[in-house]
GROMACS .gro file of C-alpha atoms in nm:
model
  153
    1UNK     CA    1 -10.725  -3.381   3.794
    2UNK     CA    2 -10.597  -3.305   3.410
    3UNK     CA    3 -10.276  -3.476   3.384
    4UNK     CA    4 -10.040  -3.371   3.096
    5UNK     CA    5 -10.027  -3.634   2.816
    6UNK     CA    6  -9.665  -3.801   2.797
    7UNK     CA    7  -9.512  -3.793   2.478
    8UNK     CA    8  -9.181  -3.809   2.322
    9UNK     CA    9  -9.129  -3.483   2.190
   10UNK     CA   10  -8.842  -3.315   1.995
   11UNK     CA   11  -8.935  -2.988   2.187
   12UNK     CA   12  -8.702  -3.069   2.490
   13UNK     CA   13  -8.852  -2.761   2.749
   14UNK     CA   14  -9.204  -2.940   2.676
   15UNK     CA   15  -9.092  -3.274   2.801
   16UNK     CA   16  -8.919  -3.128   3.107
   17UNK     CA   17  -9.227  -2.907   3.169
   18UNK     CA   18  -9.451  -3.203   3.172
   19UNK     CA   19  -9.239  -3.414   3.411
   20UNK     CA   20  -9.201  -3.117   3.637
   21UNK     CA   21  -9.574  -3.083   3.653
   22UNK     CA   22  -9.633  -3.454   3.689
   23UNK     CA   23  -9.354  -3.421   3.995
   24UNK     CA   24  -9.539  -3.125   4.146
   25UNK     CA   25  -9.878  -3.271   4.117
   26UNK     CA   26 -10.098  -3.371   4.399
   27UNK     CA   27 -10.128  -3.702   4.254
   28UNK     CA   28  -9.798  -3.764   4.082
   29UNK     CA   29  -9.764  -4.035   3.830
   30UNK     CA   30  -9.425  -4.144   3.902
   31UNK     CA   31  -9.434  -4.425   3.665
   32UNK     CA   32  -9.495  -4.207   3.392
   33UNK     CA   33  -9.222  -3.976   3.457
   34UNK     CA   34  -8.974  -4.243   3.463
   35UNK     CA   35  -9.085  -4.401   3.172
   36UNK     CA   36  -9.114  -4.056   2.979
   37UNK     CA   37  -8.744  -3.976   3.121
   38UNK     CA   38  -8.614  -4.317   2.980
   39UNK     CA   39  -8.738  -4.260   2.638
   40UNK     CA   40  -8.619  -3.911   2.636
   41UNK     CA   41  -8.288  -4.036   2.738
   42UNK     CA   42  -8.302  -4.292   2.488
   43UNK     CA   43  -8.374  -4.088   2.235
   44UNK     CA   44  -8.186  -3.767   2.296
   45UNK     CA   45  -7.873  -3.927   2.519
   46UNK     CA   46  -7.637  -3.626   2.453
   47UNK     CA   47  -7.935  -3.376   2.434
   48UNK     CA   48  -7.905  -3.022   2.630
   49UNK     CA   49  -8.170  -3.157   2.876
   50UNK     CA   50  -8.043  -3.526   2.929
   51UNK     CA   51  -7.917  -3.430   3.280
   52UNK     CA   52  -8.240  -3.262   3.411
   53UNK     CA   53  -8.463  -3.572   3.253
   54UNK     CA   54  -8.211  -3.805   3.446
   55UNK     CA   55  -8.270  -3.593   3.763
   56UNK     CA   56  -8.655  -3.602   3.715
   57UNK     CA   57  -8.648  -3.994   3.682
   58UNK     CA   58  -8.443  -3.983   4.012
   59UNK     CA   59  -8.698  -3.746   4.183
   60UNK     CA   60  -8.980  -3.963   4.116
   61UNK     CA   61  -8.773  -4.297   4.184
   62UNK     CA   62  -8.723  -4.130   4.520
   63UNK     CA   63  -9.075  -4.006   4.553
   64UNK     CA   64  -9.198  -4.389   4.512
   65UNK     CA   65  -8.941  -4.513   4.757
   66UNK     CA   66  -8.701  -4.678   4.541
   67UNK     CA   67  -8.358  -4.525   4.673
   68UNK     CA   68  -8.164  -4.765   4.448
   69UNK     CA   69  -8.301  -4.676   4.148
   70UNK     CA   70  -8.331  -4.292   4.219
   71UNK     CA   71  -7.957  -4.322   4.285
   72UNK     CA   72  -7.891  -4.516   3.935
   73UNK     CA   73  -8.053  -4.186   3.778
   74UNK     CA   74  -7.852  -3.946   3.999
   75UNK     CA   75  -7.511  -4.124   3.920
   76UNK     CA   76  -7.656  -4.109   3.530
   77UNK     CA   77  -7.703  -3.721   3.587
   78UNK     CA   78  -7.341  -3.700   3.729
   79UNK     CA   79  -7.193  -3.880   3.453
   80UNK     CA   80  -7.393  -3.689   3.189
   81UNK     CA   81  -7.297  -3.377   3.361
   82UNK     CA   82  -6.955  -3.421   3.424
   83UNK     CA   83  -6.890  -3.511   3.067
   84UNK     CA   84  -7.081  -3.187   2.923
   85UNK     CA   85  -6.929  -2.934   3.196
   86UNK     CA   86  -6.727  -2.928   3.495
   87UNK     CA   87  -6.959  -2.654   3.656
   88UNK     CA   88  -7.265  -2.871   3.581
   89UNK     CA   89  -7.085  -3.182   3.718
   90UNK     CA   90  -7.053  -2.980   4.053
   91UNK     CA   91  -7.414  -2.858   4.030
   92UNK     CA   92  -7.551  -3.206   4.020
   93UNK     CA   93  -7.306  -3.361   4.288
   94UNK     CA   94  -7.414  -3.107   4.529
   95UNK     CA   95  -7.769  -3.186   4.472
   96UNK     CA   96  -7.728  -3.537   4.514
   97UNK     CA   97  -7.501  -3.495   4.799
   98UNK     CA   98  -7.744  -3.300   4.987
   99UNK     CA   99  -8.033  -3.566   4.937
  100UNK     CA  100  -7.769  -3.810   5.062
  101UNK     CA  101  -7.695  -3.603   5.357
  102UNK     CA  102  -8.068  -3.558   5.421
  103UNK     CA  103  -8.111  -3.927   5.435
  104UNK     CA  104  -7.793  -3.948   5.670
  105UNK     CA  105  -7.582  -4.130   5.405
  106UNK     CA  106  -7.253  -3.973   5.432
  107UNK     CA  107  -7.058  -4.279   5.356
  108UNK     CA  108  -7.213  -4.266   5.028
  109UNK     CA  109  -7.107  -3.911   4.960
  110UNK     CA  110  -6.755  -4.028   5.059
  111UNK     CA  111  -6.783  -4.308   4.791
  112UNK     CA  112  -6.895  -4.046   4.555
  113UNK     CA  113  -6.587  -3.834   4.618
  114UNK     CA  114  -6.354  -4.122   4.569
  115UNK     CA  115  -6.544  -4.197   4.238
  116UNK     CA  116  -6.501  -3.865   4.120
  117UNK     CA  117  -6.095  -3.857   4.204
  118UNK     CA  118  -6.078  -4.178   4.049
  119UNK     CA  119  -6.211  -3.990   3.729
  120UNK     CA  120  -6.001  -3.712   3.752
  121UNK     CA  121  -5.704  -3.808   3.949
  122UNK     CA  122  -5.515  -3.461   3.889
  123UNK     CA  123  -5.804  -3.216   3.978
  124UNK     CA  124  -5.676  -3.056   4.292
  125UNK     CA  125  -6.041  -2.912   4.365
  126UNK     CA  126  -6.170  -3.245   4.419
  127UNK     CA  127  -5.954  -3.337   4.705
  128UNK     CA  128  -5.991  -2.966   4.864
  129UNK     CA  129  -6.389  -3.047   4.845
  130UNK     CA  130  -6.355  -3.419   4.982
  131UNK     CA  131  -6.128  -3.283   5.307
  132UNK     CA  132  -6.388  -2.994   5.347
  133UNK     CA  133  -6.686  -3.224   5.360
  134UNK     CA  134  -6.473  -3.480   5.584
  135UNK     CA  135  -6.385  -3.230   5.818
  136UNK     CA  136  -6.771  -3.113   5.815
  137UNK     CA  137  -6.881  -3.448   5.886
  138UNK     CA  138  -6.633  -3.535   6.135
  139UNK     CA  139  -6.505  -3.831   5.934
  140UNK     CA  140  -6.144  -3.815   6.057
  141UNK     CA  141  -6.001  -4.152   5.937
  142UNK     CA  142  -6.115  -4.082   5.559
  143UNK     CA  143  -5.943  -3.733   5.558
  144UNK     CA  144  -5.610  -3.908   5.676
  145UNK     CA  145  -5.666  -4.161   5.352
  146UNK     CA  146  -5.743  -3.821   5.126
  147UNK     CA  147  -5.391  -3.678   5.245
  148UNK     CA  148  -5.237  -3.997   5.185
  149UNK     CA  149  -5.352  -4.066   4.879
  150UNK     CA  150  -5.270  -3.698   4.765
  151UNK     CA  151  -4.915  -3.729   4.854
  152UNK     CA  152  -4.864  -4.051   4.676
  153UNK     CA  153  -4.951  -3.906   4.371
   0.00000   0.00000   0.00000
């Protein structure tokens, strides 16, 4: 199988295409994806494709079975996305949340909601979204905590 050559390119799209091909390949080279993503993030920390580079690395780590490393890249992607645009932050949060829920890690999603609320305490949408999630997964004790915290504001 011909594998794409990993290079640190000024062309962000070429980088993303290369890592996407590696992730989709029959015999993925996850180490190369992670290495390329780290180099890309170091060279272009505020680049237009930094969020997607972190997500590619997160996917590669998860494919290798390293959930902790994957979660670290997801967290990085989320923080970069929130800094860039609230809607992009929501998209990344939802994407990561679906992965965590697929792994039956609802408590981790709750922790992420609390972290987001701590970063944006005055955003009522975060409280509403968290309450909806808690009702969906039937975590009523945690739902009560959200109401208490929102009322204490």
